[in-house]
Amino acid sequence: MDLVTIQTFDNYFNANIQLTRLRAAGIECYLKDEYTVTIDPLLSNAIGGIKLVVRKSEEQNVRTLLREMNASSDNQLLCPQCGSHNFILVPKRSTENLLTAITTWLFSAYAVSVENVYQCADCSYESETLPEY
């Protein structure tokens, strides 16, 4: 049985969401290296992240299905100011994030997680959660 990697992830949340979507559609698939990356996230880049793997015979069907799923979920986002569907995740401009960046730079330590917000790429509207219509 030939297997092929369809998608890679840097965290198990997104990986399991896609895995569940595909299994709900009746596609046999699994996650490779999920436990390694979950236990030690610093190894994610070294081993190529968490890999979503399917049979080679189902590759084209899965790619088409994922494209449709991602397109339908992207269209649910709607900026309340300009009506755009184009959101990106950016670091929040705050004193805490600035102090974290300075501390990390000074001590060359492992970066502490910073707060992020979703920002409309068209009008720069910011939101803590993804706006939906």
Coordinates of C-alpha atoms in Angstrom, one line a residue:
M1 CA 0.0 0.0 0.0
D2 CA 1.6 3.3 -1.2
L3 CA 1.0 6.3 1.1
V4 CA 1.4 9.9 0.3
T5 CA 1.6 13.0 2.5
I6 CA -1.2 15.4 1.6
Q7 CA -0.5 18.2 4.1
T8 CA 1.8 19.1 7.0
F9 CA 1.0 20.9 10.2
D10 CA 3.0 22.5 13.0
N11 CA 0.4 21.7 15.7
Y12 CA -2.0 18.9 16.4
F13 CA -5.1 21.1 16.6
N14 CA -5.2 21.9 12.9
A15 CA -4.0 18.5 12.0
N16 CA -6.8 16.8 13.9
I17 CA -9.4 19.1 12.4
Q18 CA -8.4 18.1 8.9
L19 CA -8.1 14.5 9.9
T20 CA -11.7 14.5 11.3
R21 CA -13.1 16.3 8.2
L22 CA -11.6 13.6 5.9
R23 CA -12.7 10.7 8.0
A24 CA -16.2 12.2 8.1
A25 CA -16.1 12.1 4.3
G26 CA -15.2 8.4 4.4
I27 CA -11.5 8.7 3.6
E28 CA -9.1 6.5 5.3
C29 CA -6.2 8.6 6.6
Y30 CA -3.9 9.1 9.6
L31 CA -1.4 11.5 11.1
K32 CA 2.3 10.7 11.1
D33 CA 4.6 12.1 13.7
E34 CA 1.7 13.6 15.7
Y35 CA 2.9 12.4 19.0
T36 CA 6.5 13.5 18.5
V37 CA 5.6 17.0 17.6
T38 CA 3.0 17.2 20.4
I39 CA 5.5 16.0 23.1
D40 CA 8.4 18.2 21.8
P41 CA 7.2 21.1 19.5
L42 CA 10.8 22.2 18.9
L43 CA 11.3 19.0 16.8
S44 CA 8.5 20.0 14.4
N45 CA 10.8 21.7 11.9
A46 CA 13.4 19.0 12.1
I47 CA 11.1 16.2 11.2
G48 CA 8.8 18.1 8.8
G49 CA 5.9 18.6 11.1
I50 CA 2.8 16.5 11.5
K51 CA 1.9 14.8 8.2
L52 CA -1.6 14.0 7.0
V53 CA -1.2 10.7 5.1
V54 CA -3.6 9.0 2.7
R55 CA -3.4 6.2 0.1
K56 CA -1.8 7.2 -3.2
S57 CA -4.9 6.0 -5.0
E58 CA -7.1 8.6 -3.2
E59 CA -4.6 11.5 -3.5
Q60 CA -6.4 13.5 -6.2
N61 CA -9.9 13.0 -4.6
V62 CA -8.5 14.1 -1.2
R63 CA -6.8 17.2 -2.6
T64 CA -10.0 18.3 -4.4
L65 CA -12.0 17.7 -1.3
L66 CA -9.6 19.7 0.9
R67 CA -9.6 22.5 -1.6
E68 CA -13.4 22.6 -1.5
M69 CA -13.5 22.4 2.3
N70 CA -11.0 25.2 2.8
A71 CA -12.8 27.4 0.2
S72 CA -16.1 27.0 1.9
S73 CA -14.7 27.8 5.4
D74 CA -12.8 30.9 4.0
N75 CA -16.0 32.3 2.6
Q76 CA -17.7 32.3 6.0
L77 CA -15.4 35.1 7.2
L78 CA -16.6 38.6 6.7
C79 CA -15.0 41.8 7.9
P80 CA -17.6 44.0 9.6
Q81 CA -16.0 47.2 8.2
C82 CA -15.3 46.5 4.6
G83 CA -16.9 43.1 3.8
S84 CA -13.6 41.4 2.9
H85 CA -12.9 37.7 3.4
N86 CA -9.2 38.2 3.6
F87 CA -8.0 37.8 7.2
I88 CA -4.5 37.1 8.5
L89 CA -3.2 36.2 12.0
V90 CA -0.8 38.9 13.3
P91 CA 0.9 39.7 16.6
K92 CA -1.2 42.1 18.7
R93 CA 0.3 45.5 19.3
S94 CA 0.6 45.6 23.0
T95 CA 3.1 46.4 25.8
E96 CA 3.2 42.7 26.8
N97 CA 4.2 41.6 23.3
L98 CA 6.8 44.3 23.1
L99 CA 8.3 43.2 26.5
T100 CA 8.3 39.6 25.4
A101 CA 10.2 40.5 22.2
I102 CA 12.8 42.5 24.0
T103 CA 13.3 39.9 26.7
T104 CA 13.7 37.2 24.1
W105 CA 16.2 39.3 22.1
L106 CA 18.2 40.2 25.2
F107 CA 18.5 36.8 26.7
S108 CA 18.3 34.7 23.5
A109 CA 15.7 32.6 25.3
Y110 CA 13.0 30.5 23.8
A111 CA 10.2 32.9 22.8
V112 CA 7.2 33.0 25.0
S113 CA 3.9 32.9 23.2
V114 CA 2.7 36.3 22.2
E115 CA -1.0 37.4 21.8
N116 CA -2.3 37.3 18.3
V117 CA -5.3 39.0 16.6
Y118 CA -7.0 38.4 13.3
Q119 CA -6.5 41.4 11.0
C120 CA -8.3 42.2 7.8
A121 CA -5.7 42.5 5.1
D122 CA -7.7 45.1 3.2
C123 CA -8.8 47.6 5.9
S124 CA -6.6 46.6 9.0
Y125 CA -9.6 45.9 11.2
E126 CA -8.5 43.7 14.2
S127 CA -10.5 41.1 16.1
E128 CA -9.7 38.7 18.9
T129 CA -11.8 36.0 17.1
L130 CA -12.5 35.4 13.4
P131 CA -15.6 37.3 12.5
E132 CA -18.4 35.3 10.8
Y133 CA -21.5 36.2 9.0

